[in-house]
Amino acid sequence: MPEEELHAIRIHLDRLLSERGMTLTELSAQVGITVVNLSVLKNGRAKAIRFSTLSRICDVLQCQPGDLITHDPAEPA
């Protein structure tokens, strides 16, 4: 099995959901993405995200992409 690629991208979906009093299931329904796919993103295991998906998440959570995703080169996953 190939070693998982290390990266320094952080996803802050948990924090944003908590701040908005929203569950992953509610976000899934409003964005139109499965809970499983959102969970992969939330847990930092996603290898990519479509701009259309990112845009829908930002619309629903009323945030900017930088609120959801940050780059921290000092701390690779």
mmCIF file of C-alpha atoms in Angstrom, residues 23-70:
data_model
loop_
_atom_site.group_PDB
_atom_site.id
_atom_site.type_symbol
_atom_site.label_atom_id
_atom_site.label_comp_id
_atom_site.label_asym_id
_atom_site.label_seq_id
_atom_site.Cartn_x
_atom_site.Cartn_y
_atom_site.Cartn_z
ATOM 1 C CA THR A 23 -24.438 19.285 11.701
ATOM 2 C CA LEU A 24 -22.559 17.561 8.910
ATOM 3 C CA THR A 25 -25.854 15.946 7.880
ATOM 4 C CA GLU A 26 -27.555 19.343 7.578
ATOM 5 C CA LEU A 27 -24.655 20.715 5.547
ATOM 6 C CA SER A 28 -24.760 17.644 3.319
ATOM 7 C CA ALA A 29 -28.452 18.166 2.561
ATOM 8 C CA GLN A 30 -28.011 21.875 1.819
ATOM 9 C CA VAL A 31 -24.872 21.466 -0.301
ATOM 10 C CA GLY A 32 -25.981 18.319 -2.125
ATOM 11 C CA ILE A 33 -22.939 16.208 -1.220
ATOM 12 C CA THR A 34 -22.962 12.919 0.652
ATOM 13 C CA VAL A 35 -22.131 12.907 4.341
ATOM 14 C CA VAL A 36 -19.343 10.428 3.551
ATOM 15 C CA ASN A 37 -17.675 12.838 1.100
ATOM 16 C CA LEU A 38 -18.006 15.750 3.520
ATOM 17 C CA SER A 39 -16.560 13.580 6.272
ATOM 18 C CA VAL A 40 -13.533 12.769 4.089
ATOM 19 C CA LEU A 41 -13.029 16.503 3.581
ATOM 20 C CA LYS A 42 -13.595 17.317 7.262
ATOM 21 C CA ASN A 43 -11.051 14.743 8.395
ATOM 22 C CA GLY A 44 -8.371 16.036 6.023
ATOM 23 C CA ARG A 45 -8.326 12.898 3.882
ATOM 24 C CA ALA A 46 -9.608 14.534 0.682
ATOM 25 C CA LYS A 47 -7.094 14.745 -2.142
ATOM 26 C CA ALA A 48 -9.042 17.454 -4.000
ATOM 27 C CA ILE A 49 -12.165 19.591 -3.878
ATOM 28 C CA ARG A 50 -14.091 20.927 -6.847
ATOM 29 C CA PHE A 51 -14.509 24.684 -6.987
ATOM 30 C CA SER A 52 -18.270 24.177 -7.412
ATOM 31 C CA THR A 53 -18.338 22.165 -4.160
ATOM 32 C CA LEU A 54 -16.189 24.714 -2.358
ATOM 33 C CA SER A 55 -18.462 27.480 -3.599
ATOM 34 C CA ARG A 56 -21.618 25.700 -2.367
ATOM 35 C CA ILE A 57 -20.064 25.022 1.046
ATOM 36 C CA CYS A 58 -19.059 28.686 1.344
ATOM 37 C CA ASP A 59 -22.546 29.802 0.288
ATOM 38 C CA VAL A 60 -24.240 27.622 2.906
ATOM 39 C CA LEU A 61 -21.774 28.424 5.694
ATOM 40 C CA GLN A 62 -21.583 32.097 4.656
ATOM 41 C CA CYS A 63 -17.793 32.053 4.691
ATOM 42 C CA GLN A 64 -14.795 32.595 2.453
ATOM 43 C CA PRO A 65 -12.584 29.732 1.206
ATOM 44 C CA GLY A 66 -9.822 30.959 3.526
ATOM 45 C CA ASP A 67 -12.134 30.450 6.509
ATOM 46 C CA LEU A 68 -12.495 26.784 5.536
ATOM 47 C CA ILE A 69 -9.026 25.949 4.216
ATOM 48 C CA THR A 70 -5.629 27.140 5.415
#
